Amino acid sequence: MTDGLTAAAVLLVVGPVTGAVAGSNPVLFRVWTAPRDEHLVLVRAHRWAWVAINAGFFIATVVTAAGLAVLAGAIDADAGQRAVLAAAAVVYAIAGALWCVVLAIRTRTTPALAEMVAAGIPTEPAETLLGSAIGGLFAAFTLATGAALVALGLTLAVSGGVAAPVAWLATLIAVVVIGGFVASGDTIPAVLYLPTLLIGLALLLGWS
């Protein structure tokens, strides 16, 4: 494996692992499924842990985007396939920028809302408007990232850049995320890091 592919593989593994470590902080484990009021109480009680979680996802996104960019330039594929991989990396980076905006907003505003609720200060209509804005950004991030990962997986399956079962599994995960989001309007963002993690592991293990 070339140095470029090794670097891409390492980045594609380190990125998702960083996000997983950040998101698994036990003191905030309930924050992902808790009702709104409990969510705010948890964030208020563990503000710096909340900052660390969002910072971890930010780092994971940047590192993964870098990995895809390196992969597009290092993989052994024809010109057309390289172009698709480069386009997928660009779309992933743009979508990742939207996700980073969401992370930055919620890092600051969720603790502020928690303080307002604790002090008995009304949060409407600001909370609803904020939620709508974040929801729009999150939708764009989810759909664009899913599309980029589908293109990535299909191209790797055709080019033989990684073992076909891994490429197809990565593609399937992305398709399921897109379908689930269209059907329900929500998804677990951590799932979107799985396809790149699988691809990175396959490259490191020489599964091609």
XYZ file of N, CA and C in Angstrom:
624
model
N 0.843 -1.200 0.000
C 0.000 0.000 0.000
C 0.875 1.246 0.000
N 0.535 2.221 -0.808
C 1.333 3.436 -0.913
C 1.201 4.278 0.354
N 2.144 5.225 0.488
C 2.105 6.107 1.653
C 0.812 6.927 1.674
N 0.358 7.337 0.481
C -0.876 8.113 0.402
C -2.074 7.334 0.897
N -2.170 6.081 0.487
C -3.290 5.249 0.933
C -3.204 4.967 2.427
N -1.976 4.776 2.919
C -1.809 4.546 4.358
C -2.275 5.766 5.141
N -1.878 6.956 4.670
C -2.297 8.187 5.349
C -3.812 8.336 5.314
N -4.409 8.044 4.141
C -5.865 8.140 4.022
C -6.547 7.171 4.974
N -6.039 5.941 5.039
C -6.630 4.926 5.909
C -6.570 5.345 7.367
N -5.423 5.856 7.787
C -5.265 6.280 9.181
C -6.241 7.405 9.510
N -6.348 8.382 8.615
C -7.266 9.498 8.845
C -8.717 9.029 8.893
N -9.078 8.096 8.015
C -10.457 7.608 7.964
C -10.821 6.765 9.189
N -9.827 6.234 9.869
C -10.079 5.490 11.104
C -10.046 6.426 12.312
N -9.030 7.288 12.357
C -8.874 8.183 13.503
C -10.071 9.126 13.634
N -10.573 9.636 12.504
C -11.710 10.556 12.551
C -12.917 9.972 13.274
N -13.485 8.874 12.769
C -14.649 8.279 13.440
C -14.375 7.830 14.869
N -13.169 7.307 15.127
C -12.853 6.878 16.486
C -12.861 8.077 17.434
N -12.343 9.212 16.984
C -12.367 10.421 17.805
C -13.799 10.815 18.142
N -14.677 10.778 17.129
C -16.083 11.094 17.371
C -16.738 10.123 18.330
N -16.394 8.828 18.184
C -16.989 7.815 19.056
C -16.550 8.003 20.500
N -15.278 8.296 20.694
C -14.759 8.519 22.048
C -15.419 9.738 22.681
N -15.522 10.809 21.888
C -16.132 12.038 22.411
C -17.606 11.825 22.748
N -18.312 11.113 21.878
C -19.754 10.937 22.062
C -20.142 9.918 23.113
N -19.172 9.158 23.614
C -19.497 8.097 24.579
C -19.216 8.497 26.023
N -19.043 9.785 26.269
C -18.817 10.255 27.635
C -19.976 9.778 28.527
N -19.698 8.957 29.539
C -20.785 8.371 30.335
C -21.651 9.394 31.070
N -21.089 10.543 31.431
C -21.890 11.516 32.182
C -22.973 12.142 31.311
N -22.801 12.072 29.988
C -23.802 12.644 29.081
C -24.415 11.587 28.166
N -24.295 10.320 28.571
C -24.807 9.264 27.691
C -26.300 9.411 27.432
N -27.045 9.860 28.430
C -28.499 9.996 28.297
C -28.910 11.213 27.472
N -27.955 12.102 27.199
C -28.306 13.361 26.550
C -28.868 13.144 25.148
N -28.515 12.025 24.512
C -28.939 11.786 23.130
C -30.381 11.315 23.033
N -30.909 10.748 24.106
C -32.271 10.199 24.045
C -33.216 10.847 25.048
N -32.692 11.709 25.897
C -33.518 12.306 26.950
C -34.513 13.309 26.378
N -35.684 13.459 27.032
C -36.630 14.515 26.648
C -35.976 15.887 26.785
N -36.574 16.885 26.174
C -35.979 18.226 26.111
C -35.564 18.754 27.477
N -36.443 18.675 28.466
C -36.128 19.245 29.779
C -34.949 18.531 30.434
N -34.943 17.207 30.373
C -33.839 16.450 30.960
C -32.545 16.712 30.184
N -32.658 16.837 28.871
C -31.514 17.158 28.024
C -30.841 18.452 28.504
N -31.653 19.469 28.731
C -31.111 20.756 29.173
C -30.498 20.663 30.565
N -31.117 19.909 31.436
C -30.576 19.731 32.792
C -29.204 19.063 32.727
N -29.083 18.033 31.895
C -27.809 17.325 31.762
C -26.713 18.240 31.213
N -27.056 19.004 30.181
C -26.067 19.908 29.584
C -25.638 20.971 30.591
N -26.604 21.498 31.353
C -26.280 22.527 32.358
C -25.365 21.962 33.440
N -25.584 20.709 33.797
C -24.789 20.096 34.868
C -23.391 19.700 34.400
N -23.240 19.510 33.089
C -21.953 19.035 32.563
C -21.574 19.858 31.330
N -21.476 21.157 31.543
C -21.261 22.054 30.402
C -19.968 21.756 29.651
N -18.875 21.552 30.372
C -17.605 21.329 29.687
C -17.556 19.972 29.002
N -18.264 18.998 29.534
C -18.367 17.712 28.850
C -19.137 17.887 27.538
N -20.153 18.760 27.559
C -20.921 19.055 26.348
C -20.028 19.722 25.300
N -19.193 20.644 25.749
C -18.251 21.295 24.833
C -17.296 20.259 24.242
N -16.803 19.356 25.074
C -15.858 18.341 24.613
C -16.481 17.407 23.582
N -17.746 17.045 23.780
C -18.433 16.178 22.824
C -18.517 16.848 21.460
N -18.945 18.089 21.438
C -19.075 18.793 20.170
C -17.720 19.040 19.518
N -16.712 19.313 20.332
C -15.355 19.476 19.798
C -14.862 18.169 19.181
N -15.196 17.050 19.818
C -14.794 15.749 19.292
C -15.406 15.473 17.935
N -16.691 15.794 17.778
C -17.345 15.601 16.481
C -16.765 16.543 15.426
N -16.406 17.757 15.844
C -15.772 18.706 14.922
C -14.459 18.126 14.402
N -13.624 17.645 15.311
C -12.345 17.062 14.921
C -12.555 15.842 14.033
N -13.525 14.994 14.395
C -13.811 13.793 13.609
C -14.190 14.148 12.184
N -14.984 15.192 12.018
C -15.430 15.592 10.692
C -14.282 16.129 9.854
N -13.461 16.978 10.451
C -12.322 17.553 9.725
C -11.327 16.465 9.325
N -11.011 15.573 10.246
C -10.043 14.512 9.963
C -10.577 13.561 8.891
N -11.855 13.209 8.966
C -12.444 12.314 7.970
C -12.468 12.965 6.592
N -12.824 14.242 6.529
C -12.818 14.959 5.252
C -11.415 14.973 4.655
N -10.420 15.176 5.489
C -9.033 15.147 5.018
C -8.677 13.766 4.480
N -9.135 12.734 5.162
C -8.879 11.373 4.713
C -9.469 11.090 3.342
N -10.681 11.566 3.099
C -11.316 11.365 1.800
C -10.577 12.125 0.704
N -10.087 13.321 1.030
C -9.334 14.098 0.046
C -8.039 13.384 -0.326
N -7.347 12.854 0.682
C -6.107 12.116 0.424
C -6.409 10.852 -0.371
N -7.482 10.158 -0.015
C -7.862 8.927 -0.708
C -8.112 9.182 -2.188
N -8.809 10.263 -2.501
C -9.137 10.577 -3.901
C -7.882 10.761 -4.741
N -6.825 11.279 -4.137
C -5.600 11.497 -4.889
C -4.648 10.330 -4.892
N -4.857 9.369 -3.980
C -3.881 8.289 -3.832
C -4.337 6.951 -4.374
N -5.633 6.773 -4.560
C -6.138 5.459 -4.927
C -5.818 5.124 -6.377
N -5.633 3.857 -6.640
C -5.338 3.381 -7.997
C -6.662 3.181 -8.739
N -7.042 4.163 -9.538
C -8.304 4.122 -10.275
C -8.150 4.931 -11.541
N -9.116 4.776 -12.458
C -9.020 5.549 -13.694
C -9.460 6.992 -13.433
N -9.303 7.832 -14.466
C -9.552 9.263 -14.308
C -10.992 9.551 -13.891
N -11.945 8.842 -14.485
C -13.343 9.059 -14.150
C -13.658 8.711 -12.716
N -13.126 7.595 -12.262
C -13.356 7.174 -10.877
C -12.694 8.128 -9.884
N -11.500 8.603 -10.232
C -10.839 9.580 -9.370
C -11.656 10.864 -9.271
N -12.259 11.256 -10.407
C -13.071 12.474 -10.414
C -14.280 12.321 -9.501
N -14.913 11.149 -9.525
C -16.067 10.905 -8.656
C -15.643 10.928 -7.194
N -14.507 10.302 -6.902
C -14.016 10.290 -5.526
C -13.676 11.699 -5.058
N -13.086 12.503 -5.951
C -12.770 13.886 -5.589
C -14.050 14.677 -5.341
N -15.054 14.475 -6.202
C -16.333 15.170 -6.022
C -16.990 14.758 -4.715
N -16.933 13.454 -4.401
C -17.511 12.965 -3.141
C -16.803 13.600 -1.949
N -15.481 13.738 -2.045
C -14.719 14.355 -0.957
C -15.102 15.818 -0.780
N -15.312 16.524 -1.893
C -15.703 17.932 -1.828
C -17.091 18.071 -1.205
N -18.043 17.254 -1.659
C -19.403 17.315 -1.108
C -19.383 16.966 0.380
N -18.591 15.949 0.742
C -18.479 15.578 2.157
C -17.940 16.746 2.980
N -16.942 17.444 2.450
C -16.357 18.572 3.170
C -17.362 19.709 3.325
N -18.136 19.980 2.269
C -19.154 21.034 2.353
C -20.216 20.665 3.382
N -20.678 19.406 3.309
C -21.670 18.943 4.282
C -21.090 18.975 5.695
N -19.812 18.605 5.806
C -19.163 18.636 7.106
C -19.088 20.038 7.674
N -18.899 21.029 6.786
C -18.876 22.417 7.254
C -20.227 22.800 7.856
N -21.318 22.339 7.233
C -22.656 22.606 7.774
C -22.817 21.952 9.151
N -22.332 20.744 9.283
C -22.399 20.022 10.552
C -21.592 20.750 11.620
N -20.424 21.265 11.233
C -19.604 22.008 12.184
C -20.298 23.286 12.636
N -21.073 23.909 11.748
C -21.867 25.081 12.135
C -22.908 24.677 13.178
N -23.570 23.543 12.947
C -24.539 23.043 13.929
C -23.857 22.802 15.273
N -22.686 22.178 15.241
C -21.953 21.897 16.474
C -21.600 23.187 17.211
N -21.147 24.186 16.451
C -20.773 25.457 17.072
C -21.985 26.144 17.694
N -23.105 26.114 16.973
C -24.316 26.765 17.482
C -24.793 26.089 18.763
N -24.883 24.759 18.725
C -25.448 24.088 19.898
C -24.482 24.096 21.079
N -23.170 24.209 20.804
C -22.210 24.316 21.899
C -22.487 25.543 22.748
N -22.866 26.641 22.089
C -23.115 27.897 22.801
C -24.564 28.038 23.267
N -25.509 27.637 22.407
C -26.909 27.961 22.702
C -27.586 26.970 23.647
N -27.210 25.694 23.604
C -27.877 24.731 24.487
C -27.622 25.053 25.963
N -26.389 25.332 26.373
C -26.184 25.747 27.771
C -26.922 27.042 28.104
N -26.983 27.973 27.137
C -27.685 29.234 27.390
C -29.168 28.986 27.612
N -29.759 28.121 26.791
C -31.171 27.767 26.974
C -31.375 27.073 28.315
N -30.437 26.216 28.687
C -30.546 25.507 29.971
C -30.540 26.495 31.134
N -29.698 27.512 31.047
C -29.651 28.530 32.104
C -30.949 29.331 32.143
N -31.496 29.650 30.973
C -32.748 30.400 30.922
C -33.890 29.607 31.538
N -33.964 28.326 31.214
C -35.027 27.471 31.764
C -34.873 27.364 33.275
N -33.629 27.177 33.738
C -33.398 27.060 35.173
C -33.780 28.338 35.916
N -33.637 29.484 35.238
C -33.965 30.766 35.861
C -35.419 31.161 35.652
N -36.181 30.329 34.949
C -37.592 30.621 34.702
C -37.810 31.680 33.638
N -36.825 31.898 32.776
C -36.932 32.886 31.695
C -37.553 32.210 30.477
N -38.583 32.787 29.873
C -39.201 32.190 28.675
C -38.185 32.058 27.536
N -38.245 30.944 26.818
C -37.307 30.702 25.717
C -37.965 30.800 24.344
N -39.271 31.008 24.330
C -39.978 31.119 23.058
C -40.242 32.582 22.711
N -40.268 32.901 21.389
C -40.171 32.003 20.228
C -38.749 31.696 19.791
N -37.752 32.214 20.507
C -36.355 32.055 20.078
C -35.962 30.589 19.954
N -36.417 29.754 20.903
C -36.023 28.344 20.879
C -36.557 27.635 19.643
N -37.808 27.931 19.271
C -38.395 27.310 18.085
C -37.682 27.762 16.817
N -37.389 29.042 16.722
C -36.693 29.565 15.547
C -35.285 28.977 15.447
N -34.610 28.887 16.573
C -33.279 28.302 16.600
C -33.331 26.838 16.183
N -34.312 26.121 16.706
C -34.459 24.715 16.361
C -34.719 24.515 14.874
N -35.500 25.395 14.272
C -35.783 25.300 12.844
C -34.523 25.539 12.017
N -33.731 26.532 12.425
C -32.500 26.832 11.699
C -31.514 25.662 11.795
N -31.348 25.136 12.995
C -30.440 24.000 13.172
C -30.957 22.786 12.413
N -32.281 22.595 12.435
C -32.874 21.469 11.723
C -32.602 21.536 10.230
N -32.685 22.726 9.649
C -32.400 22.877 8.226
C -30.948 22.563 7.897
N -30.045 23.057 8.712
C -28.626 22.773 8.509
C -28.342 21.277 8.659
N -28.983 20.665 9.661
C -28.761 19.240 9.900
C -29.300 18.403 8.740
N -30.439 18.787 8.194
C -31.006 18.065 7.053
C -30.067 18.134 5.855
N -29.553 19.322 5.576
C -28.628 19.478 4.456
C -27.369 18.648 4.674
N -26.862 18.670 5.896
C -25.673 17.870 6.226
C -25.930 16.387 6.026
N -27.043 15.900 6.549
C -27.340 14.466 6.479
C -27.488 13.984 5.046
N -28.278 14.695 4.260
C -28.544 14.259 2.887
C -27.308 14.389 2.005
N -26.570 15.489 2.163
C -25.363 15.669 1.350
C -24.288 14.657 1.727
N -24.114 14.421 3.024
C -23.133 13.433 3.463
C -23.516 12.045 2.980
N -24.801 11.711 3.109
C -25.257 10.415 2.633
C -25.004 10.223 1.152
N -25.290 11.251 0.355
C -25.063 11.170 -1.090
C -23.578 10.998 -1.404
N -22.734 11.744 -0.690
C -21.285 11.637 -0.898
C -20.793 10.229 -0.568
N -21.322 9.648 0.502
C -20.892 8.311 0.914
C -21.392 7.238 -0.044
N -22.571 7.431 -0.603
C -23.075 6.491 -1.619
C -22.153 6.512 -2.841
N -21.824 7.720 -3.315
C -20.917 7.839 -4.463
C -19.556 7.230 -4.156
N -19.072 7.464 -2.944
C -17.787 6.906 -2.522
C -17.820 5.385 -2.522
N -18.828 4.817 -1.883
C -18.921 3.367 -1.787
C -19.064 2.692 -3.133
N -19.934 3.231 -3.984
C -20.140 2.644 -5.317
C -18.865 2.708 -6.149
N -18.179 3.842 -6.075
C -16.955 3.991 -6.871
C -15.872 3.036 -6.391
N -15.733 2.873 -5.083
C -14.741 1.942 -4.559
C -15.108 0.498 -4.900
N -16.397 0.202 -4.940
C -16.829 -1.153 -5.302
C -16.480 -1.457 -6.752
N -16.670 -0.479 -7.624
C -16.393 -0.668 -9.057
C -14.896 -0.687 -9.335
N -14.160 0.212 -8.668
C -12.722 0.338 -8.935
C -11.887 -0.731 -8.262
N -12.446 -1.379 -7.240
C -11.681 -2.362 -6.491
C -10.729 -1.734 -5.496
N -11.000 -0.472 -5.133
C -10.139 0.218 -4.174
C -10.122 -0.439 -2.820
N -11.243 -1.011 -2.416
C -11.318 -1.832 -1.206
C -12.148 -3.060 -1.543
N -12.137 -4.038 -0.660
C -12.893 -5.261 -0.905
C -14.361 -4.929 -1.178
N -14.924 -5.563 -2.185
C -16.290 -5.263 -2.604
C -17.304 -5.347 -1.465
N -17.254 -6.385 -0.609
C -18.249 -6.444 0.480
C -18.187 -5.219 1.395
N -16.983 -4.714 1.654
C -16.840 -3.533 2.503
C -17.422 -2.313 1.810
N -17.102 -2.140 0.526
C -17.613 -0.996 -0.237
C -19.132 -1.027 -0.315
N -19.689 -2.213 -0.553
C -21.152 -2.314 -0.654
C -21.817 -2.089 0.694
N -21.194 -2.562 1.775
C -21.757 -2.346 3.106
C -21.751 -0.855 3.438
N -20.661 -0.171 3.109
C -20.584 1.267 3.340
C -21.683 1.987 2.569
N -21.897 1.557 1.331
C -22.946 2.159 0.502
C -24.321 1.903 1.108
N -24.556 0.676 1.543
C -25.854 0.308 2.120
C -26.150 1.135 3.360
N -25.158 1.324 4.209
C -25.360 2.132 5.423
C -25.785 3.543 5.043
N -25.111 4.128 4.057
C -25.447 5.487 3.625
C -26.857 5.555 3.053
N -27.235 4.560 2.275
C -28.580 4.530 1.691
C -29.636 4.415 2.789
N -29.382 3.563 3.777
C -30.329 3.393 4.882
C -30.481 4.690 5.666
N -29.371 5.394 5.885
C -29.436 6.671 6.608
C -30.281 7.675 5.831
N -30.059 7.768 4.523
C -30.839 8.696 3.702
C -32.315 8.335 3.753
N -32.609 7.045 3.559
C -34.004 6.607 3.577
C -34.657 6.834 4.920
N -33.935 6.527 5.991
C -34.487 6.728 7.322
C -34.728 8.188 7.623
N -33.823 9.055 7.145
C -34.001 10.484 7.402
C -35.194 11.025 6.616
N -35.336 10.606 5.371
C -36.477 11.052 4.571
C -37.790 10.607 5.204
N -37.795 9.395 5.763
C -39.014 8.852 6.347
C -39.341 9.461 7.702
N -38.323 9.723 8.510
C -38.570 10.158 9.892
C -38.176 11.600 10.181
N -37.333 12.171 9.332
C -36.866 13.532 9.570
C -35.748 13.620 10.592
N -35.175 12.474 10.972
C -34.100 12.500 11.962
C -33.189 11.304 11.750
N -31.997 11.389 12.284
C -31.060 10.268 12.250
C -30.034 10.479 13.340
N -29.273 9.439 13.632
C -28.176 9.539 14.590
C -26.927 9.900 13.794
N -26.395 11.097 13.957
C -25.265 11.521 13.117
C -24.051 10.623 13.212
N -23.848 9.968 14.355
C -22.688 9.090 14.511
C -22.672 7.977 13.468
N -23.862 7.545 13.006
C -23.937 6.462 12.020
C -23.243 6.861 10.722
N -23.244 8.151 10.408
C -22.634 8.618 9.162
C -21.115 8.488 9.163
N -20.533 8.215 10.317
C -19.088 7.993 10.370
C -18.722 6.527 10.137
N -19.715 5.627 10.160
C -19.426 4.203 10.004
C -18.869 3.841 8.627
N -19.447 4.342 7.521
C -18.907 3.955 6.205
C -17.432 4.289 6.039
N -17.030 5.493 6.442
C -15.621 5.861 6.285
C -14.734 5.059 7.234
N -15.244 4.727 8.407
C -14.484 3.883 9.329
C -14.236 2.513 8.711
N -15.270 1.920 8.129
C -15.130 0.607 7.496
C -14.127 0.653 6.345
N -14.206 1.709 5.550
C -13.284 1.847 4.419
C -11.856 2.018 4.920
N -11.659 2.830 5.944
C -10.330 3.022 6.500
C -9.754 1.730 7.048
N -10.565 0.971 7.775
C -10.097 -0.302 8.325
C -9.741 -1.279 7.210
N -10.571 -1.310 6.160
C -10.302 -2.206 5.036
C -8.975 -1.858 4.365
N -8.705 -0.573 4.211
C -7.433 -0.154 3.614
C -6.250 -0.544 4.500
N -6.390 -0.331 5.801
C -5.303 -0.672 6.715
C -5.011 -2.182 6.725
N -6.068 -2.964 6.590
C -5.928 -4.417 6.630
C -5.583 -5.013 5.267
N -5.531 -4.157 4.246
C -5.201 -4.631 2.904
C -6.308 -5.377 2.226
N -7.544 -5.106 2.610
C -8.692 -5.775 1.971
C -9.044 -5.045 0.690
N -8.493 -5.508 -0.405
C -8.777 -4.878 -1.693
C -8.891 -5.941 -2.781
